[in-house]
Amino acid sequence: MRIGHGYDVHRLVPGRKCVICGVEVPSEVGLLGHSDADVATHALMDALLGAAGLGDIGRFFPDTDEQYKDISSLILLDCVMQKLWTEKFSVGNADITIIAQKPKMSPFIQQMRETLASHMRIPIDNVNVKATTEEGLGFTGKGLGIAAHSVVLLENLQQGKAMML
Ligand code: MG
């Protein structure tokens, strides 16, 4: 088994959608970025790539590349999963922490888990999404941006087989 961690931050600005874990959360301000700026899915992808030893999302999806402009990060997650499956990795479980003063995430947590679980093709019980504030402190507390952390565990099917032999 292999562990990976991911972290990401995006600014909150007017005139953008607030897409988190593939779910559009109603908000007066949205996340600024080259893609849909889904900060939590970005942290998740970096955790997945980190666990697999495949680098990070900047390496595969550079923000200078026009083909990724405003793209849904779920499409990028599908690409990351294809890379993992090619390397015979499957996701054991994933845990995500969203750090935001607002908007309120709790009504959307279940939908976020369902969305990510279906893209990673794992049971929903193996995907945890939680949100916290930083009590008004720092850039998340001031509502300037949203941060996200993710930790994942990967299982290498090939290695498991080799170890059994
Ligand atoms: Mg990002």
PDB file of C-alpha atoms and ligand atoms in Angstrom:
ATOM      1  CA  MET A   1       0.000   0.000   0.000  1.00  0.00           C
ATOM      2  CA  ARG A   2       1.140   3.549  -0.687  1.00  0.00           C
ATOM      3  CA  ILE A   3       0.091   6.836   0.870  1.00  0.00           C
ATOM      4  CA  GLY A   4      -0.123  10.236  -0.826  1.00  0.00           C
ATOM      5  CA  HIS A   5      -0.914  13.795   0.235  1.00  0.00           C
ATOM      6  CA  GLY A   6      -2.197  16.723  -1.813  1.00  0.00           C
ATOM      7  CA  TYR A   7      -2.760  20.398  -1.056  1.00  0.00           C
ATOM      8  CA  ASP A   8      -4.200  23.221  -3.134  1.00  0.00           C
ATOM      9  CA  VAL A   9      -5.466  26.791  -2.840  1.00  0.00           C
ATOM     10  CA  HIS A  10      -7.569  28.918  -5.173  1.00  0.00           C
ATOM     11  CA  ARG A  11      -8.649  32.539  -4.849  1.00  0.00           C
ATOM     12  CA  LEU A  12     -12.313  33.489  -4.493  1.00  0.00           C
ATOM     13  CA  VAL A  13     -13.425  36.152  -6.967  1.00  0.00           C
ATOM     14  CA  PRO A  14     -16.749  37.492  -8.295  1.00  0.00           C
ATOM     15  CA  GLY A  15     -18.080  36.107 -11.569  1.00  0.00           C
ATOM     16  CA  ARG A  16     -16.801  32.549 -11.206  1.00  0.00           C
ATOM     17  CA  LYS A  17     -18.505  29.297 -10.207  1.00  0.00           C
ATOM     18  CA  CYS A  18     -17.654  27.608  -6.938  1.00  0.00           C
ATOM     19  CA  VAL A  19     -17.108  23.976  -7.950  1.00  0.00           C
ATOM     20  CA  ILE A  20     -15.828  21.748  -5.162  1.00  0.00           C
ATOM     21  CA  CYS A  21     -15.432  17.960  -5.439  1.00  0.00           C
ATOM     22  CA  GLY A  22     -17.250  18.214  -8.767  1.00  0.00           C
ATOM     23  CA  VAL A  23     -20.321  19.834  -7.202  1.00  0.00           C
ATOM     24  CA  GLU A  24     -21.361  23.423  -7.904  1.00  0.00           C
ATOM     25  CA  VAL A  25     -21.902  25.051  -4.518  1.00  0.00           C
ATOM     26  CA  PRO A  26     -24.078  28.205  -4.563  1.00  0.00           C
ATOM     27  CA  SER A  27     -21.874  31.174  -3.686  1.00  0.00           C
ATOM     28  CA  GLU A  28     -21.600  34.920  -4.375  1.00  0.00           C
ATOM     29  CA  VAL A  29     -17.970  34.383  -5.294  1.00  0.00           C
ATOM     30  CA  GLY A  30     -16.253  31.540  -7.113  1.00  0.00           C
ATOM     31  CA  LEU A  31     -12.862  29.962  -7.538  1.00  0.00           C
ATOM     32  CA  LEU A  32     -10.347  31.536  -9.892  1.00  0.00           C
ATOM     33  CA  GLY A  33      -8.187  29.240 -11.994  1.00  0.00           C
ATOM     34  CA  HIS A  34      -7.277  28.026 -15.454  1.00  0.00           C
ATOM     35  CA  SER A  35      -9.584  24.996 -15.164  1.00  0.00           C
ATOM     36  CA  ASP A  36     -12.839  25.080 -13.186  1.00  0.00           C
ATOM     37  CA  ALA A  37     -10.490  25.619 -10.193  1.00  0.00           C
ATOM     38  CA  ASP A  38     -12.033  22.751  -8.206  1.00  0.00           C
ATOM     39  CA  VAL A  39      -9.583  23.097  -5.347  1.00  0.00           C
ATOM     40  CA  ALA A  40     -10.566  19.878  -3.572  1.00  0.00           C
ATOM     41  CA  THR A  41     -10.418  17.688  -6.678  1.00  0.00           C
ATOM     42  CA  HIS A  42      -6.989  19.217  -7.400  1.00  0.00           C
ATOM     43  CA  ALA A  43      -5.774  18.265  -3.911  1.00  0.00           C
ATOM     44  CA  LEU A  44      -7.200  14.777  -4.414  1.00  0.00           C
ATOM     45  CA  MET A  45      -5.455  14.339  -7.777  1.00  0.00           C
ATOM     46  CA  ASP A  46      -2.138  15.472  -6.293  1.00  0.00           C
ATOM     47  CA  ALA A  47      -2.580  12.944  -3.473  1.00  0.00           C
ATOM     48  CA  LEU A  48      -3.327  10.177  -5.999  1.00  0.00           C
ATOM     49  CA  LEU A  49      -0.338  11.065  -8.194  1.00  0.00           C
ATOM     50  CA  GLY A  50       1.853  11.458  -5.109  1.00  0.00           C
ATOM     51  CA  ALA A  51       0.957   8.018  -3.810  1.00  0.00           C
ATOM     52  CA  ALA A  52       1.665   6.509  -7.225  1.00  0.00           C
ATOM     53  CA  GLY A  53       5.003   8.331  -7.503  1.00  0.00           C
ATOM     54  CA  LEU A  54       3.810  10.055 -10.674  1.00  0.00           C
ATOM     55  CA  GLY A  55       4.553  13.674  -9.752  1.00  0.00           C
ATOM     56  CA  ASP A  56       1.747  16.214  -9.654  1.00  0.00           C
ATOM     57  CA  ILE A  57      -1.099  17.649 -11.722  1.00  0.00           C
ATOM     58  CA  GLY A  58       1.009  20.589 -12.928  1.00  0.00           C
ATOM     59  CA  ARG A  59       3.145  18.078 -14.793  1.00  0.00           C
ATOM     60  CA  PHE A  60       0.226  16.482 -16.632  1.00  0.00           C
ATOM     61  CA  PHE A  61      -2.146  19.443 -16.980  1.00  0.00           C
ATOM     62  CA  PRO A  62      -0.077  22.660 -17.245  1.00  0.00           C
ATOM     63  CA  ASP A  63      -2.098  25.846 -16.679  1.00  0.00           C
ATOM     64  CA  THR A  64      -0.495  27.317 -19.797  1.00  0.00           C
ATOM     65  CA  ASP A  65      -2.225  24.717 -21.995  1.00  0.00           C
ATOM     66  CA  GLU A  66      -5.368  26.100 -23.688  1.00  0.00           C
ATOM     67  CA  GLN A  67      -7.004  22.645 -23.828  1.00  0.00           C
ATOM     68  CA  TYR A  68      -7.458  22.767 -20.045  1.00  0.00           C
ATOM     69  CA  LYS A  69      -9.076  26.227 -19.973  1.00  0.00           C
ATOM     70  CA  ASP A  70     -12.256  26.053 -17.839  1.00  0.00           C
ATOM     71  CA  ILE A  71     -12.198  22.244 -18.080  1.00  0.00           C
ATOM     72  CA  SER A  72     -14.098  20.238 -15.453  1.00  0.00           C
ATOM     73  CA  SER A  73     -11.587  18.870 -12.985  1.00  0.00           C
ATOM     74  CA  LEU A  74     -13.583  15.619 -13.023  1.00  0.00           C
ATOM     75  CA  ILE A  75     -12.304  15.064 -16.572  1.00  0.00           C
ATOM     76  CA  LEU A  76      -8.776  15.577 -15.249  1.00  0.00           C
ATOM     77  CA  LEU A  77      -9.539  13.147 -12.395  1.00  0.00           C
ATOM     78  CA  ASP A  78     -10.619  10.571 -15.001  1.00  0.00           C
ATOM     79  CA  CYS A  79      -7.229  11.027 -16.733  1.00  0.00           C
ATOM     80  CA  VAL A  80      -5.405  10.582 -13.420  1.00  0.00           C
ATOM     81  CA  MET A  81      -7.388   7.424 -12.672  1.00  0.00           C
ATOM     82  CA  GLN A  82      -6.522   6.026 -16.115  1.00  0.00           C
ATOM     83  CA  LYS A  83      -2.819   6.541 -15.289  1.00  0.00           C
ATOM     84  CA  LEU A  84      -3.255   4.766 -11.938  1.00  0.00           C
ATOM     85  CA  TRP A  85      -5.141   1.841 -13.447  1.00  0.00           C
ATOM     86  CA  THR A  86      -2.449   1.506 -16.127  1.00  0.00           C
ATOM     87  CA  GLU A  87       0.094   1.203 -13.299  1.00  0.00           C
ATOM     88  CA  LYS A  88      -2.205  -1.383 -11.621  1.00  0.00           C
ATOM     89  CA  PHE A  89      -3.083   0.869  -8.696  1.00  0.00           C
ATOM     90  CA  SER A  90      -6.522   1.000  -7.138  1.00  0.00           C
ATOM     91  CA  VAL A  91      -7.696   3.492  -4.533  1.00  0.00           C
ATOM     92  CA  GLY A  92      -8.116   2.073  -1.032  1.00  0.00           C
ATOM     93  CA  ASN A  93      -9.647   5.180   0.488  1.00  0.00           C
ATOM     94  CA  ALA A  94      -9.466   8.948   0.161  1.00  0.00           C
ATOM     95  CA  ASP A  95      -9.967  11.668   2.752  1.00  0.00           C
ATOM     96  CA  ILE A  96     -10.437  15.337   1.842  1.00  0.00           C
ATOM     97  CA  THR A  97     -10.531  18.423   4.049  1.00  0.00           C
ATOM     98  CA  ILE A  98     -11.924  21.654   2.605  1.00  0.00           C
ATOM     99  CA  ILE A  99     -10.914  24.826   4.455  1.00  0.00           C
ATOM    100  CA  ALA A 100     -13.348  27.651   3.806  1.00  0.00           C
ATOM    101  CA  GLN A 101     -15.092  30.340   5.830  1.00  0.00           C
ATOM    102  CA  LYS A 102     -17.984  30.155   3.368  1.00  0.00           C
ATOM    103  CA  PRO A 103     -20.007  28.938   1.490  1.00  0.00           C
ATOM    104  CA  LYS A 104     -21.493  26.274   3.723  1.00  0.00           C
ATOM    105  CA  MET A 105     -20.452  22.829   2.489  1.00  0.00           C
ATOM    106  CA  SER A 106     -22.521  20.510   4.700  1.00  0.00           C
ATOM    107  CA  PRO A 107     -25.598  20.290   2.394  1.00  0.00           C
ATOM    108  CA  PHE A 108     -23.325  19.118  -0.450  1.00  0.00           C
ATOM    109  CA  ILE A 109     -20.946  16.721   1.284  1.00  0.00           C
ATOM    110  CA  GLN A 110     -22.884  13.567   0.373  1.00  0.00           C
ATOM    111  CA  GLN A 111     -23.117  14.558  -3.298  1.00  0.00           C
ATOM    112  CA  MET A 112     -19.383  15.340  -3.284  1.00  0.00           C
ATOM    113  CA  ARG A 113     -18.576  11.889  -1.909  1.00  0.00           C
ATOM    114  CA  GLU A 114     -20.843  10.204  -4.461  1.00  0.00           C
ATOM    115  CA  THR A 115     -19.285  12.166  -7.325  1.00  0.00           C
ATOM    116  CA  LEU A 116     -15.690  11.399  -6.403  1.00  0.00           C
ATOM    117  CA  ALA A 117     -16.400   7.767  -5.521  1.00  0.00           C
ATOM    118  CA  SER A 118     -17.994   7.145  -8.908  1.00  0.00           C
ATOM    119  CA  HIS A 119     -15.046   8.705 -10.771  1.00  0.00           C
ATOM    120  CA  MET A 120     -12.533   6.669  -8.731  1.00  0.00           C
ATOM    121  CA  ARG A 121     -14.811   3.596  -9.049  1.00  0.00           C
ATOM    122  CA  ILE A 122     -14.759   2.818  -5.340  1.00  0.00           C
ATOM    123  CA  PRO A 123     -17.544   2.494  -2.762  1.00  0.00           C
ATOM    124  CA  ILE A 124     -18.779   5.764  -1.290  1.00  0.00           C
ATOM    125  CA  ASP A 125     -17.783   4.550   2.186  1.00  0.00           C
ATOM    126  CA  ASN A 126     -14.171   4.790   1.059  1.00  0.00           C
ATOM    127  CA  VAL A 127     -14.405   8.509   0.273  1.00  0.00           C
ATOM    128  CA  ASN A 128     -14.611  11.002   3.102  1.00  0.00           C
ATOM    129  CA  VAL A 129     -15.146  14.723   2.558  1.00  0.00           C
ATOM    130  CA  LYS A 130     -15.180  17.185   5.420  1.00  0.00           C
ATOM    131  CA  ALA A 131     -15.068  20.949   5.730  1.00  0.00           C
ATOM    132  CA  THR A 132     -13.762  23.278   8.377  1.00  0.00           C
ATOM    133  CA  THR A 133     -13.275  27.005   8.835  1.00  0.00           C
ATOM    134  CA  GLU A 134     -10.166  28.667  10.196  1.00  0.00           C
ATOM    135  CA  GLU A 135     -12.201  30.755  12.620  1.00  0.00           C
ATOM    136  CA  GLY A 136     -11.885  33.939  10.601  1.00  0.00           C
ATOM    137  CA  LEU A 137      -8.093  33.706  10.538  1.00  0.00           C
ATOM    138  CA  GLY A 138      -5.801  33.924   7.534  1.00  0.00           C
ATOM    139  CA  PHE A 139      -6.801  34.010   3.869  1.00  0.00           C
ATOM    140  CA  THR A 140      -9.514  31.385   4.172  1.00  0.00           C
ATOM    141  CA  GLY A 141     -10.951  33.115   7.225  1.00  0.00           C
ATOM    142  CA  LYS A 142     -11.048  36.439   5.369  1.00  0.00           C
ATOM    143  CA  GLY A 143     -12.872  34.751   2.489  1.00  0.00           C
ATOM    144  CA  LEU A 144     -10.039  35.456   0.039  1.00  0.00           C
ATOM    145  CA  GLY A 145      -9.693  31.845  -0.996  1.00  0.00           C
ATOM    146  CA  ILE A 146     -10.396  28.196  -0.311  1.00  0.00           C
ATOM    147  CA  ALA A 147      -7.795  25.574   0.566  1.00  0.00           C
ATOM    148  CA  ALA A 148      -8.041  21.799   0.460  1.00  0.00           C
ATOM    149  CA  HIS A 149      -5.966  18.897   1.728  1.00  0.00           C
ATOM    150  CA  SER A 150      -6.259  15.275   0.713  1.00  0.00           C
ATOM    151  CA  VAL A 151      -4.734  12.005   1.834  1.00  0.00           C
ATOM    152  CA  VAL A 152      -5.189   8.770  -0.086  1.00  0.00           C
ATOM    153  CA  LEU A 153      -4.150   5.169   0.193  1.00  0.00           C
ATOM    154  CA  LEU A 154      -3.405   3.227  -2.977  1.00  0.00           C
ATOM    155  CA  GLU A 155      -3.176  -0.499  -3.352  1.00  0.00           C
ATOM    156  CA  ASN A 156      -0.843  -1.881  -5.980  1.00  0.00           C
ATOM    157  CA  LEU A 157      -2.524  -4.970  -7.391  1.00  0.00           C
ATOM    158  CA  GLN A 158       0.560  -6.110  -9.310  1.00  0.00           C
ATOM    159  CA  GLN A 159       2.850  -5.794  -6.294  1.00  0.00           C
ATOM    160  CA  GLY A 160       0.365  -7.664  -4.121  1.00  0.00           C
ATOM    161  CA  LYS A 161       0.415 -10.515  -6.595  1.00  0.00           C
ATOM    162  CA  ALA A 162       4.210 -10.493  -6.801  1.00  0.00           C
ATOM    163  CA  MET A 163       4.501 -10.624  -3.014  1.00  0.00           C
ATOM    164  CA  MET A 164       2.212 -13.628  -2.847  1.00  0.00           C
ATOM    165  CA  LEU A 165       4.337 -15.620  -5.286  1.00  0.00           C
TER     166      LEU A 165
HETATM  167 MG    MG B   1      -5.394  23.986  -8.376  1.00  0.00          MG
END
